[in-house]
Amino acid sequence: MREIISQISEYVWGVWRFRWISLAAVWMVAIVGWVVVALTPEQYLASARVHVDTNTVLRPLLRGLAVQPDVDERIALMSKTMLSRPNLEKLMRMADLDLAVRNEEQKEKVMDDLKKSISLSGDRRNASLYTVTFKNEDREVAKKVVESMLTVFVESALGDKRKDSSGAQDFLNKQIADYEQRLTEAEARLSDFKQRNSGLLPSEMDDYYKRLEFEREQLASAELQLKAVKNRRDELQRQIEGEEPVFLSSQIEFSPQVVAIDKRITAMQNNLDSLLLRYTDLHPSVIQIKDMLGDLEKEKSAAIAAIKRSAPDQYASLNDNPVYQQMRSMLSETEASEAELSTRAQEYKLRVQSLEDKINQIPLLESEHQQLTRDYDVISRQHQTLLSRRESARISGNVEQAADDVTFRIIDPPFAPLKPNEPNKLLMNVIVLVGAIGTGLGIGLLMSLLKPVVSTRATLNKITGFPVLGSVQLIRSPLERRQQLVNTMVFACVALSLVVLFVGISVFQGMDMQLANLVTKMEVLV
């Protein structure tokens, strides 16, 4: 701690050694700074306060029926976009700032100055309060710009509101027309699909399986009837056209020749059965008996043929036999029934085959039907939503036309003081004085560092490295002490005169500002 205090003391002593240089620097910087402050152009700060009321009576009444815009957010966004190029151009025209514009370069400069000088800020404690300020060297221009800003602010709020409502309805109308066309196309696709796949739709699957089961039953019944008719036809055919007609069977079967051969065949068959019980089919005795049975069968056939040839008149008389004619008629009817049943069975078979082929298509048809139905439902739902929103937008538009959802009330009308109030020259003078003193101290310290001297024993010990046994104090003569005192008094007077000069400048500017504020208040009251 002692080292720090000692170091500070050395710095202070160093600055004091070059106090006149430091004081000269302070005077120079202060004079230059105050001159610059005095020459700084003064500006008039015009301002106004407006209250934006977004709470209306209709808002809670129309909740759920009309679109409720976030008015607070819209106002906040609008306040941020107030300094857009179109608004700046409008302000320039309304404040007649464009009269002095001769080219695009001047126009850009005027717009840049407007953008830098305009301020639109909200109140932190009350978000509905907005303060509009503008500073300019011309008092009337400053006031006129603030008035124009209020006008633009209100017009932008009301104009954007109507524009948004109209734009929303136009957009909804276009979307509804587009969805109506898409809905018509979806309905046509779904209707065409239902017509092409009637009976196979998911809602008709029970009917489909019932139809398939019914057709299968009909096919089985038709095939069974056809089989019975075919058996009947074969029997009639065998009876009519067979080798042993039933009308001559009794004469042929009981003829002596046939009876004798049958007895031999029976005996031979019995003998064969007994041999097969002891031997296999390859035994010579078994083979011999089988050959003999074959010969007997041939002999029997020959005998029957001989008997038939010996009785041609009996066969010729069959055509005149009523029973034979009835059997021929029954055969014809049976053949007709067979053809009819065959056609019916073929038709049922084709139906069953067609229905069975569609079984594999049912999952694909279900998937396609679900997709078409889903597309139709989605489009229909969106169409209904758009219709509802258009109606809400229409009601909102009517509400906006009938009642304002935003009310602007000017709390403080635009005003500008009679005397310039920008910049704050008193504060600037203080800053100049502080800066000048800091500059003087810095220069004195720098000079002491550039031209160092040994002022303490500790410093001497640190520089030489030798121990310091003692020190001798300088004893000034009375004349030197008087000169030093005079020198110090002169320095104090010069420094004090700088302070007096600062106080004089501040008092003069303060009186000027108080007078300007008093006149401004009187103007506002009037």
Coordinates of C-alpha atoms in Angstrom, one line a residue:
M1 CA 0.0 0.0 0.0
R2 CA 2.9 2.4 0.8
E3 CA 4.4 1.7 -2.5
I4 CA 1.2 2.6 -4.3
I5 CA 0.9 5.8 -2.3
S6 CA 4.5 6.6 -3.0
Q7 CA 4.0 6.0 -6.7
I8 CA 1.0 8.2 -6.8
S9 CA 2.8 10.9 -5.0
E10 CA 5.6 10.8 -7.5
Y11 CA 3.1 11.1 -10.4
V12 CA 1.4 14.0 -8.7
W13 CA 4.8 15.7 -8.1
G14 CA 5.7 15.1 -11.7
V15 CA 2.5 16.7 -13.0
W16 CA 3.1 19.6 -10.6
R17 CA 6.6 20.2 -12.0
F18 CA 5.0 20.8 -15.4
R19 CA 1.9 22.5 -14.1
W20 CA 2.2 25.5 -16.5
I21 CA 2.4 23.2 -19.5
S22 CA -0.6 21.3 -18.2
L23 CA -2.6 24.4 -17.5
A24 CA -1.8 25.8 -20.9
A25 CA -3.0 22.5 -22.5
V26 CA -6.2 22.7 -20.4
W27 CA -6.9 26.3 -21.5
M28 CA -6.2 25.4 -25.1
V29 CA -8.4 22.4 -25.2
A30 CA -11.2 24.1 -23.2
I31 CA -11.2 27.2 -25.4
V32 CA -11.2 25.1 -28.6
G33 CA -14.0 22.9 -27.3
W34 CA -16.2 25.7 -26.1
V35 CA -15.8 27.5 -29.4
V36 CA -16.8 24.3 -31.2
V37 CA -19.8 23.9 -28.9
A38 CA -20.8 27.6 -29.5
L39 CA -20.5 27.1 -33.3
T40 CA -22.5 23.9 -33.2
P41 CA -25.8 24.6 -35.0
E42 CA -28.8 24.7 -32.7
Q43 CA -31.9 22.7 -33.5
Y44 CA -35.5 22.7 -32.5
L45 CA -36.8 19.5 -31.0
A46 CA -40.5 19.2 -31.9
S47 CA -42.5 16.4 -30.3
A48 CA -46.0 15.0 -29.8
R49 CA -47.6 12.2 -27.9
V50 CA -50.5 10.0 -29.2
H51 CA -52.5 7.4 -27.4
V52 CA -53.6 4.3 -29.4
D53 CA -56.7 2.6 -28.0
T54 CA -57.1 -0.9 -29.2
N55 CA -59.8 -2.0 -26.8
T56 CA -63.3 -1.8 -28.4
V57 CA -66.7 -3.0 -27.2
L58 CA -67.3 -5.1 -30.3
R59 CA -64.2 -7.3 -29.8
P60 CA -65.6 -9.6 -27.0
L61 CA -69.0 -9.6 -28.8
L62 CA -67.6 -10.9 -32.0
R63 CA -65.2 -13.5 -30.5
G64 CA -65.6 -16.7 -32.6
L65 CA -67.7 -15.0 -35.3
A66 CA -65.1 -12.7 -36.9
V67 CA -61.4 -12.6 -37.3
Q68 CA -59.8 -10.9 -34.3
P69 CA -56.5 -9.4 -35.5
D70 CA -53.7 -8.7 -33.1
V71 CA -54.0 -4.9 -33.2
D72 CA -51.3 -4.3 -30.7
E73 CA -48.8 -6.3 -32.7
R74 CA -49.9 -4.5 -35.9
I75 CA -49.4 -1.1 -34.3
A76 CA -46.0 -2.1 -33.0
L77 CA -45.0 -3.4 -36.4
M78 CA -46.3 -0.3 -38.0
S79 CA -44.3 1.9 -35.7
K80 CA -41.1 0.0 -36.7
T81 CA -41.9 0.5 -40.4
M82 CA -42.8 4.2 -40.2
L83 CA -39.3 5.1 -41.4
S84 CA -39.7 3.1 -44.6
R85 CA -38.8 4.8 -47.9
P86 CA -42.5 5.3 -49.1
N87 CA -43.3 6.9 -45.7
L88 CA -40.3 9.1 -45.8
E89 CA -41.2 10.3 -49.3
K90 CA -44.7 11.1 -48.1
L91 CA -43.4 13.0 -45.1
M92 CA -41.0 15.0 -47.4
R93 CA -43.9 16.0 -49.6
M94 CA -46.3 16.8 -46.7
A95 CA -43.7 19.0 -45.0
D96 CA -42.8 20.7 -48.2
L97 CA -39.2 19.6 -47.9
D98 CA -39.2 18.5 -51.6
L99 CA -39.5 22.1 -52.8
A100 CA -35.8 22.7 -52.4
V101 CA -34.8 19.4 -54.0
R102 CA -33.3 19.7 -57.4
N103 CA -31.9 16.2 -58.1
E104 CA -31.8 12.7 -56.8
E105 CA -28.7 13.3 -54.7
Q106 CA -30.4 16.1 -52.8
K107 CA -33.5 14.0 -52.4
E108 CA -31.5 11.2 -50.9
K109 CA -29.8 13.6 -48.5
V110 CA -33.1 15.0 -47.3
M111 CA -34.5 11.5 -46.8
D112 CA -31.3 10.5 -44.8
D113 CA -31.6 13.6 -42.6
L114 CA -35.3 12.8 -42.0
K115 CA -34.5 9.2 -41.1
K116 CA -31.7 10.3 -38.7
S117 CA -33.8 13.1 -37.0
I118 CA -37.1 11.3 -36.6
S119 CA -37.8 9.2 -33.6
L120 CA -41.0 7.2 -32.9
S121 CA -40.8 5.5 -29.5
G122 CA -43.2 3.8 -27.1
D123 CA -43.7 4.3 -23.5
R124 CA -42.3 1.5 -21.3
R125 CA -44.9 1.9 -18.7
N126 CA -47.8 2.2 -21.2
A127 CA -47.5 0.4 -24.5
S128 CA -50.4 2.4 -25.9
L129 CA -48.5 5.7 -25.7
Y130 CA -46.2 6.8 -28.5
T131 CA -43.9 9.8 -28.6
V132 CA -43.0 11.4 -32.0
T133 CA -40.0 13.7 -32.1
F134 CA -38.1 15.4 -34.8
K135 CA -35.3 18.0 -34.6
N136 CA -34.4 20.5 -37.2
E137 CA -32.7 23.9 -37.4
D138 CA -36.0 25.4 -38.6
R139 CA -38.7 25.5 -35.9
E140 CA -41.6 25.5 -38.4
V141 CA -40.2 22.6 -40.4
A142 CA -39.7 20.6 -37.2
K143 CA -43.3 21.2 -36.1
K144 CA -44.7 20.5 -39.5
V145 CA -42.8 17.2 -39.8
V146 CA -44.2 16.0 -36.5
E147 CA -47.7 16.9 -37.6
S148 CA -47.2 15.1 -40.9
M149 CA -45.9 12.1 -39.0
L150 CA -49.0 11.9 -36.9
T151 CA -51.1 12.0 -40.1
V152 CA -49.1 9.3 -41.7
F153 CA -49.2 7.2 -38.6
V154 CA -53.0 7.3 -38.4
E155 CA -53.5 6.9 -42.1
S156 CA -51.2 3.9 -42.2
A157 CA -53.1 2.2 -39.4
L158 CA -56.5 2.7 -41.0
G159 CA -55.3 2.1 -44.6
D160 CA -53.4 -1.1 -43.8
K161 CA -56.4 -2.4 -41.9
R162 CA -58.7 -2.0 -44.9
K163 CA -56.1 -3.2 -47.3
D164 CA -55.5 -6.3 -45.2
S165 CA -59.2 -7.0 -45.0
S166 CA -59.7 -6.6 -48.8
G167 CA -56.6 -8.6 -49.6
A168 CA -57.7 -11.4 -47.3
Q169 CA -61.1 -11.7 -48.9
D170 CA -59.6 -11.7 -52.4
F171 CA -57.2 -14.4 -51.5
L172 CA -60.0 -16.5 -49.9
N173 CA -62.1 -16.1 -53.0
K174 CA -59.3 -17.4 -55.2
Q175 CA -58.6 -20.3 -52.9
I176 CA -62.3 -21.2 -52.7
A177 CA -62.6 -21.2 -56.5
D178 CA -59.6 -23.4 -56.8
Y179 CA -60.9 -25.9 -54.2
E180 CA -64.3 -25.9 -55.8
Q181 CA -62.7 -27.1 -59.0
R182 CA -60.6 -29.7 -57.2
L183 CA -63.7 -30.8 -55.3
T184 CA -65.7 -31.3 -58.5
E185 CA -62.8 -33.3 -60.0
A186 CA -62.5 -35.5 -56.9
E187 CA -66.3 -36.1 -56.9
A188 CA -66.1 -37.2 -60.6
R189 CA -63.2 -39.6 -59.9
L190 CA -65.0 -41.1 -56.9
S191 CA -68.3 -41.5 -58.8
D192 CA -66.5 -43.1 -61.9
F193 CA -64.7 -45.5 -59.6
K194 CA -68.0 -46.6 -57.9
Q195 CA -69.7 -47.1 -61.3
R196 CA -66.8 -49.2 -62.6
N197 CA -66.5 -51.4 -59.4
S198 CA -70.1 -51.7 -58.4
G199 CA -70.5 -54.6 -56.0
L200 CA -66.9 -54.7 -55.0
L201 CA -66.8 -51.6 -52.8
P202 CA -65.9 -52.0 -49.1
S203 CA -69.5 -51.1 -48.2
E204 CA -70.8 -53.9 -50.6
M205 CA -68.4 -56.7 -49.6
D206 CA -71.1 -58.6 -47.8
D207 CA -73.2 -58.6 -51.0
Y208 CA -70.1 -59.7 -53.0
Y209 CA -69.4 -62.8 -50.8
K210 CA -73.1 -63.6 -50.8
R211 CA -73.2 -63.4 -54.6
L212 CA -70.1 -65.6 -54.8
E213 CA -71.5 -68.2 -52.5
F214 CA -74.9 -68.2 -54.3
E215 CA -73.2 -68.6 -57.7
R216 CA -71.1 -71.5 -56.4
E217 CA -74.2 -73.2 -55.1
Q218 CA -76.0 -72.7 -58.4
L219 CA -72.9 -74.1 -60.2
A220 CA -72.8 -77.2 -57.9
S221 CA -76.5 -77.8 -58.4
A222 CA -76.3 -77.4 -62.2
E223 CA -73.3 -79.8 -62.4
L224 CA -75.1 -82.3 -60.2
Q225 CA -78.2 -82.2 -62.4
L226 CA -76.1 -82.4 -65.5
K227 CA -74.3 -85.5 -64.1
A228 CA -77.7 -87.1 -63.4
V229 CA -79.0 -86.3 -66.8
K230 CA -75.8 -87.7 -68.4
N231 CA -76.2 -90.9 -66.5
R232 CA -79.8 -91.2 -67.5
R233 CA -78.8 -90.5 -71.2
D234 CA -76.1 -93.1 -71.1
E235 CA -78.5 -95.7 -69.6
L236 CA -81.1 -94.9 -72.3
Q237 CA -78.5 -95.0 -75.0
R238 CA -77.2 -98.3 -73.7
Q239 CA -80.7 -99.8 -73.6
I240 CA -81.5 -98.5 -77.1
E241 CA -78.2 -98.9 -79.0
G242 CA -76.4 -101.5 -76.8
E243 CA -75.3 -105.0 -77.9
E244 CA -78.0 -106.6 -75.7
P245 CA -81.3 -104.6 -76.2
V246 CA -83.6 -105.2 -73.3
F247 CA -86.4 -106.2 -75.7
L248 CA -84.5 -109.3 -76.9
S249 CA -82.5 -110.0 -73.7
S250 CA -84.9 -112.7 -72.5
Q251 CA -84.7 -114.8 -75.7
I252 CA -80.9 -114.5 -76.0
E253 CA -80.1 -115.1 -72.3
F254 CA -82.3 -118.3 -72.1
S255 CA -81.3 -119.8 -75.5
P256 CA -79.7 -123.3 -75.0
Q257 CA -76.4 -122.3 -76.5
V258 CA -75.9 -119.3 -74.3
V259 CA -77.0 -121.1 -71.2
A260 CA -74.5 -124.0 -71.8
I261 CA -71.7 -121.5 -72.4
D262 CA -72.7 -119.6 -69.2
K263 CA -72.5 -122.7 -67.2
R264 CA -69.1 -123.5 -68.5
I265 CA -68.0 -120.0 -67.8
T266 CA -69.3 -120.2 -64.2
A267 CA -67.6 -123.5 -63.6
M268 CA -64.4 -122.2 -65.0
Q269 CA -64.6 -119.0 -62.9
N270 CA -65.1 -121.1 -59.7
N271 CA -62.1 -123.1 -60.6
L272 CA -60.1 -120.0 -61.2
D273 CA -61.1 -118.6 -57.8
S274 CA -59.9 -121.7 -56.1
L275 CA -56.6 -121.6 -57.9
L276 CA -56.0 -118.0 -57.0
L277 CA -56.3 -118.9 -53.4
R278 CA -53.3 -121.1 -53.7
Y279 CA -51.3 -119.6 -56.6
T280 CA -50.4 -116.2 -58.1
D281 CA -51.5 -114.8 -61.4
L282 CA -48.3 -116.1 -63.0
H283 CA -49.0 -119.7 -62.3
P284 CA -49.4 -121.8 -65.5
S285 CA -52.7 -123.3 -64.3
V286 CA -54.1 -119.8 -63.6
I287 CA -52.9 -118.5 -67.0
Q288 CA -54.4 -121.5 -68.8
I289 CA -57.8 -121.1 -67.1
K290 CA -57.8 -117.3 -67.9
D291 CA -57.2 -118.2 -71.6
M292 CA -60.0 -120.7 -71.5
L293 CA -62.3 -118.1 -70.0
G294 CA -61.4 -115.7 -72.8
D295 CA -62.2 -118.3 -75.4
L296 CA -65.6 -119.0 -73.8
E297 CA -66.4 -115.3 -73.8
K298 CA -65.6 -115.1 -77.5
E299 CA -67.7 -118.2 -78.1
K300 CA -70.6 -116.6 -76.2
S301 CA -70.4 -113.4 -78.2
A302 CA -70.4 -115.4 -81.4
A303 CA -73.4 -117.4 -80.3
I304 CA -75.3 -114.2 -79.4
A305 CA -74.4 -112.7 -82.8
A306 CA -75.7 -115.8 -84.5
I307 CA -78.9 -115.7 -82.6
K308 CA -79.4 -112.0 -83.6
R309 CA -78.7 -112.7 -87.2
S310 CA -81.2 -115.5 -87.1
A311 CA -84.0 -113.1 -85.9
P312 CA -83.8 -110.0 -88.2
D313 CA -87.6 -109.6 -88.2
Q314 CA -87.6 -109.1 -84.4
Y315 CA -85.1 -106.2 -84.7
A316 CA -87.0 -104.6 -87.5
S317 CA -90.1 -104.7 -85.4
L318 CA -88.5 -102.5 -82.7
N319 CA -89.2 -99.3 -84.7
D320 CA -92.8 -100.1 -84.5
N321 CA -92.7 -100.9 -80.8
P322 CA -94.4 -98.2 -78.7
V323 CA -92.1 -98.8 -75.7
Y324 CA -89.1 -98.4 -77.9
Q325 CA -90.4 -95.2 -79.5
Q326 CA -91.1 -93.9 -76.0
M327 CA -87.5 -94.6 -75.0
R328 CA -86.3 -92.8 -78.0
S329 CA -88.4 -89.8 -77.1
M330 CA -87.1 -89.9 -73.6
L331 CA -83.6 -90.0 -74.9
S332 CA -84.2 -86.9 -77.0
E333 CA -85.7 -85.1 -74.1
T334 CA -82.7 -86.2 -71.9
E335 CA -80.3 -84.9 -74.5
A336 CA -82.1 -81.6 -74.7
S337 CA -82.1 -81.3 -70.9
E338 CA -78.4 -82.2 -71.0
A339 CA -77.7 -79.4 -73.4
E340 CA -79.7 -76.9 -71.4
L341 CA -78.0 -77.9 -68.1
S342 CA -74.6 -77.8 -69.8
T343 CA -75.2 -74.3 -71.0
R344 CA -76.4 -73.2 -67.5
A345 CA -73.5 -74.9 -65.8
Q346 CA -71.1 -73.1 -68.1
E347 CA -72.7 -69.8 -67.4
Y348 CA -72.5 -70.3 -63.6
K349 CA -68.9 -71.4 -64.0
L350 CA -68.1 -68.2 -65.9
R351 CA -69.8 -66.1 -63.2
V352 CA -67.9 -67.9 -60.4
Q353 CA -64.6 -67.6 -62.3
S354 CA -65.3 -63.8 -62.8
L355 CA -66.1 -63.3 -59.2
E356 CA -63.1 -65.3 -58.0
D357 CA -60.8 -63.4 -60.3
K358 CA -61.9 -60.2 -58.6
I359 CA -61.0 -61.5 -55.2
N360 CA -57.3 -60.6 -55.9
Q361 CA -58.4 -57.1 -57.0
I362 CA -60.3 -56.4 -53.8
P363 CA -57.3 -55.2 -51.7
L364 CA -56.2 -52.9 -54.6
L365 CA -59.7 -51.6 -55.1
E366 CA -60.1 -51.0 -51.3
S367 CA -56.8 -49.1 -51.3
E368 CA -57.8 -47.0 -54.3
H369 CA -61.2 -46.4 -52.8
Q370 CA -59.7 -45.2 -49.5
Q371 CA -57.3 -42.9 -51.4
L372 CA -60.1 -41.4 -53.5
T373 CA -62.3 -41.0 -50.4
R374 CA -59.5 -39.5 -48.4
D375 CA -58.7 -37.0 -51.1
Y376 CA -62.3 -36.1 -51.4
D377 CA -62.8 -35.7 -47.6
V378 CA -59.6 -33.5 -47.3
I379 CA -60.6 -31.3 -50.2
S380 CA -64.2 -31.0 -48.9
R381 CA -63.0 -30.2 -45.4
Q382 CA -60.6 -27.5 -46.6
H383 CA -63.4 -26.1 -48.9
Q384 CA -65.8 -25.9 -45.9
T385 CA -63.0 -24.3 -43.8
L386 CA -62.3 -21.7 -46.5
L387 CA -66.1 -20.9 -46.8
S388 CA -66.2 -20.4 -43.0
R389 CA -63.2 -18.2 -43.0
R390 CA -64.5 -16.1 -45.9
E391 CA -67.7 -15.5 -44.0
S392 CA -65.6 -14.5 -40.9
A393 CA -63.5 -12.2 -43.1
R394 CA -66.7 -10.6 -44.5
I395 CA -68.1 -10.0 -41.1
S396 CA -64.7 -8.6 -40.0
G397 CA -64.7 -6.3 -43.0
N398 CA -68.2 -5.1 -42.1
V399 CA -67.2 -4.5 -38.6
E400 CA -64.1 -2.5 -39.7
Q401 CA -66.4 -0.4 -41.9
A402 CA -69.0 0.1 -39.1
A403 CA -66.7 0.7 -36.2
D404 CA -63.0 1.5 -35.7
D405 CA -61.1 -1.1 -33.8
V406 CA -58.3 1.4 -33.3
T407 CA -58.8 4.9 -31.8
F408 CA -56.1 7.5 -31.9
R409 CA -56.1 10.3 -29.4
I410 CA -53.5 13.0 -29.3
I411 CA -52.3 13.6 -25.8
D412 CA -49.8 16.3 -26.5
P413 CA -50.2 18.2 -29.8
P414 CA -47.2 18.9 -31.9
F415 CA -45.2 21.8 -30.6
A416 CA -41.7 23.2 -30.9
P417 CA -40.0 25.6 -28.4
L418 CA -39.3 29.2 -29.5
K419 CA -35.7 28.7 -28.7
P420 CA -33.5 25.9 -29.8
N421 CA -33.3 23.1 -27.3
E422 CA -30.8 20.8 -29.1
P423 CA -28.0 20.1 -28.4
N424 CA -27.6 20.4 -24.6
K425 CA -24.7 22.8 -24.7
L426 CA -24.3 23.0 -20.9
L427 CA -23.6 19.3 -20.8
M428 CA -21.3 19.6 -23.8
N429 CA -19.4 22.4 -22.0
V430 CA -19.0 20.2 -18.9
I431 CA -17.7 17.4 -21.1
V432 CA -15.3 19.8 -22.7
L433 CA -14.0 21.1 -19.3
V434 CA -13.6 17.5 -18.0
G435 CA -11.8 16.5 -21.2
A436 CA -9.5 19.6 -21.0
I437 CA -8.5 18.8 -17.4
G438 CA -7.9 15.2 -18.3
T439 CA -5.8 16.3 -21.3
G440 CA -3.7 18.7 -19.1
L441 CA -3.1 16.0 -16.5
G442 CA -2.1 13.5 -19.2
I443 CA 0.3 15.9 -20.8
G444 CA 1.9 16.8 -17.4
L445 CA 2.3 13.1 -16.6
L446 CA 3.7 12.4 -20.0
M447 CA 6.3 15.2 -19.6
S448 CA 7.3 13.9 -16.1
L449 CA 7.9 10.5 -17.5
L450 CA 9.9 11.9 -20.4
K451 CA 12.0 14.0 -18.1
P452 CA 12.2 12.1 -14.8
V453 CA 13.8 13.4 -11.6
V454 CA 14.6 11.7 -8.2
S455 CA 12.2 13.0 -5.6
T456 CA 12.5 10.4 -2.8
R457 CA 15.1 8.3 -1.2
A458 CA 13.3 5.2 -2.2
T459 CA 13.6 6.2 -5.9
L460 CA 17.3 6.9 -5.5
N461 CA 17.8 3.6 -3.8
K462 CA 15.9 1.8 -6.6
I463 CA 17.9 3.5 -9.3
T464 CA 21.4 3.2 -7.9
G465 CA 21.1 0.1 -5.9
F466 CA 23.0 1.7 -3.0
P467 CA 21.6 2.3 0.4
V468 CA 20.7 5.9 1.1
L469 CA 22.0 7.0 4.5
G470 CA 20.2 10.3 4.7
S471 CA 18.8 13.4 2.8
V472 CA 19.4 17.1 2.9
Q473 CA 16.4 19.4 2.7
L474 CA 16.4 22.4 0.5
I475 CA 16.2 25.6 2.4
R476 CA 14.9 28.5 0.3
S477 CA 15.6 32.1 1.0
P478 CA 12.8 34.5 1.8
L479 CA 13.0 35.9 -1.7
E480 CA 12.7 32.5 -3.2
R481 CA 9.8 31.7 -1.0
R482 CA 8.0 34.9 -2.0
Q483 CA 8.6 34.1 -5.7
Q484 CA 7.3 30.6 -5.2
L485 CA 4.2 32.0 -3.4
V486 CA 3.6 34.5 -6.2
N487 CA 4.0 31.8 -8.8
T488 CA 1.5 29.6 -7.0
M489 CA -1.0 32.4 -6.7
V490 CA -0.7 33.3 -10.3
F491 CA -1.2 29.6 -11.2
A492 CA -4.3 29.5 -9.0
C493 CA -5.7 32.7 -10.5
V494 CA -5.2 31.4 -14.0
A495 CA -6.8 28.1 -13.2
L496 CA -9.6 29.8 -11.3
S497 CA -10.2 32.1 -14.2
L498 CA -10.9 29.1 -16.4
V499 CA -13.5 28.0 -13.9
V500 CA -15.0 31.4 -13.8
L501 CA -15.2 31.4 -17.6
F502 CA -16.9 28.1 -17.6
V503 CA -19.4 29.3 -15.0
G504 CA -20.1 32.4 -17.0
I505 CA -20.8 30.4 -20.2
S506 CA -23.0 28.0 -18.3
V507 CA -25.0 30.7 -16.6
F508 CA -25.5 32.6 -19.9
Q509 CA -26.7 29.5 -21.7
G510 CA -28.9 28.4 -18.7
M511 CA -30.7 31.7 -18.7
D512 CA -31.2 31.5 -22.4
M513 CA -32.7 28.0 -22.0
Q514 CA -34.9 29.0 -19.1
L515 CA -36.3 31.9 -21.1
A516 CA -37.0 29.6 -24.1
N517 CA -38.8 27.0 -21.9
L518 CA -40.9 29.7 -20.3
V519 CA -42.0 31.0 -23.7
T520 CA -42.7 27.5 -24.9
K521 CA -45.0 26.8 -21.9
M522 CA -46.8 30.0 -22.4
E523 CA -47.3 29.1 -26.1
V524 CA -48.7 25.7 -25.1
L525 CA -51.1 27.2 -22.6
V526 CA -52.3 29.6 -25.2

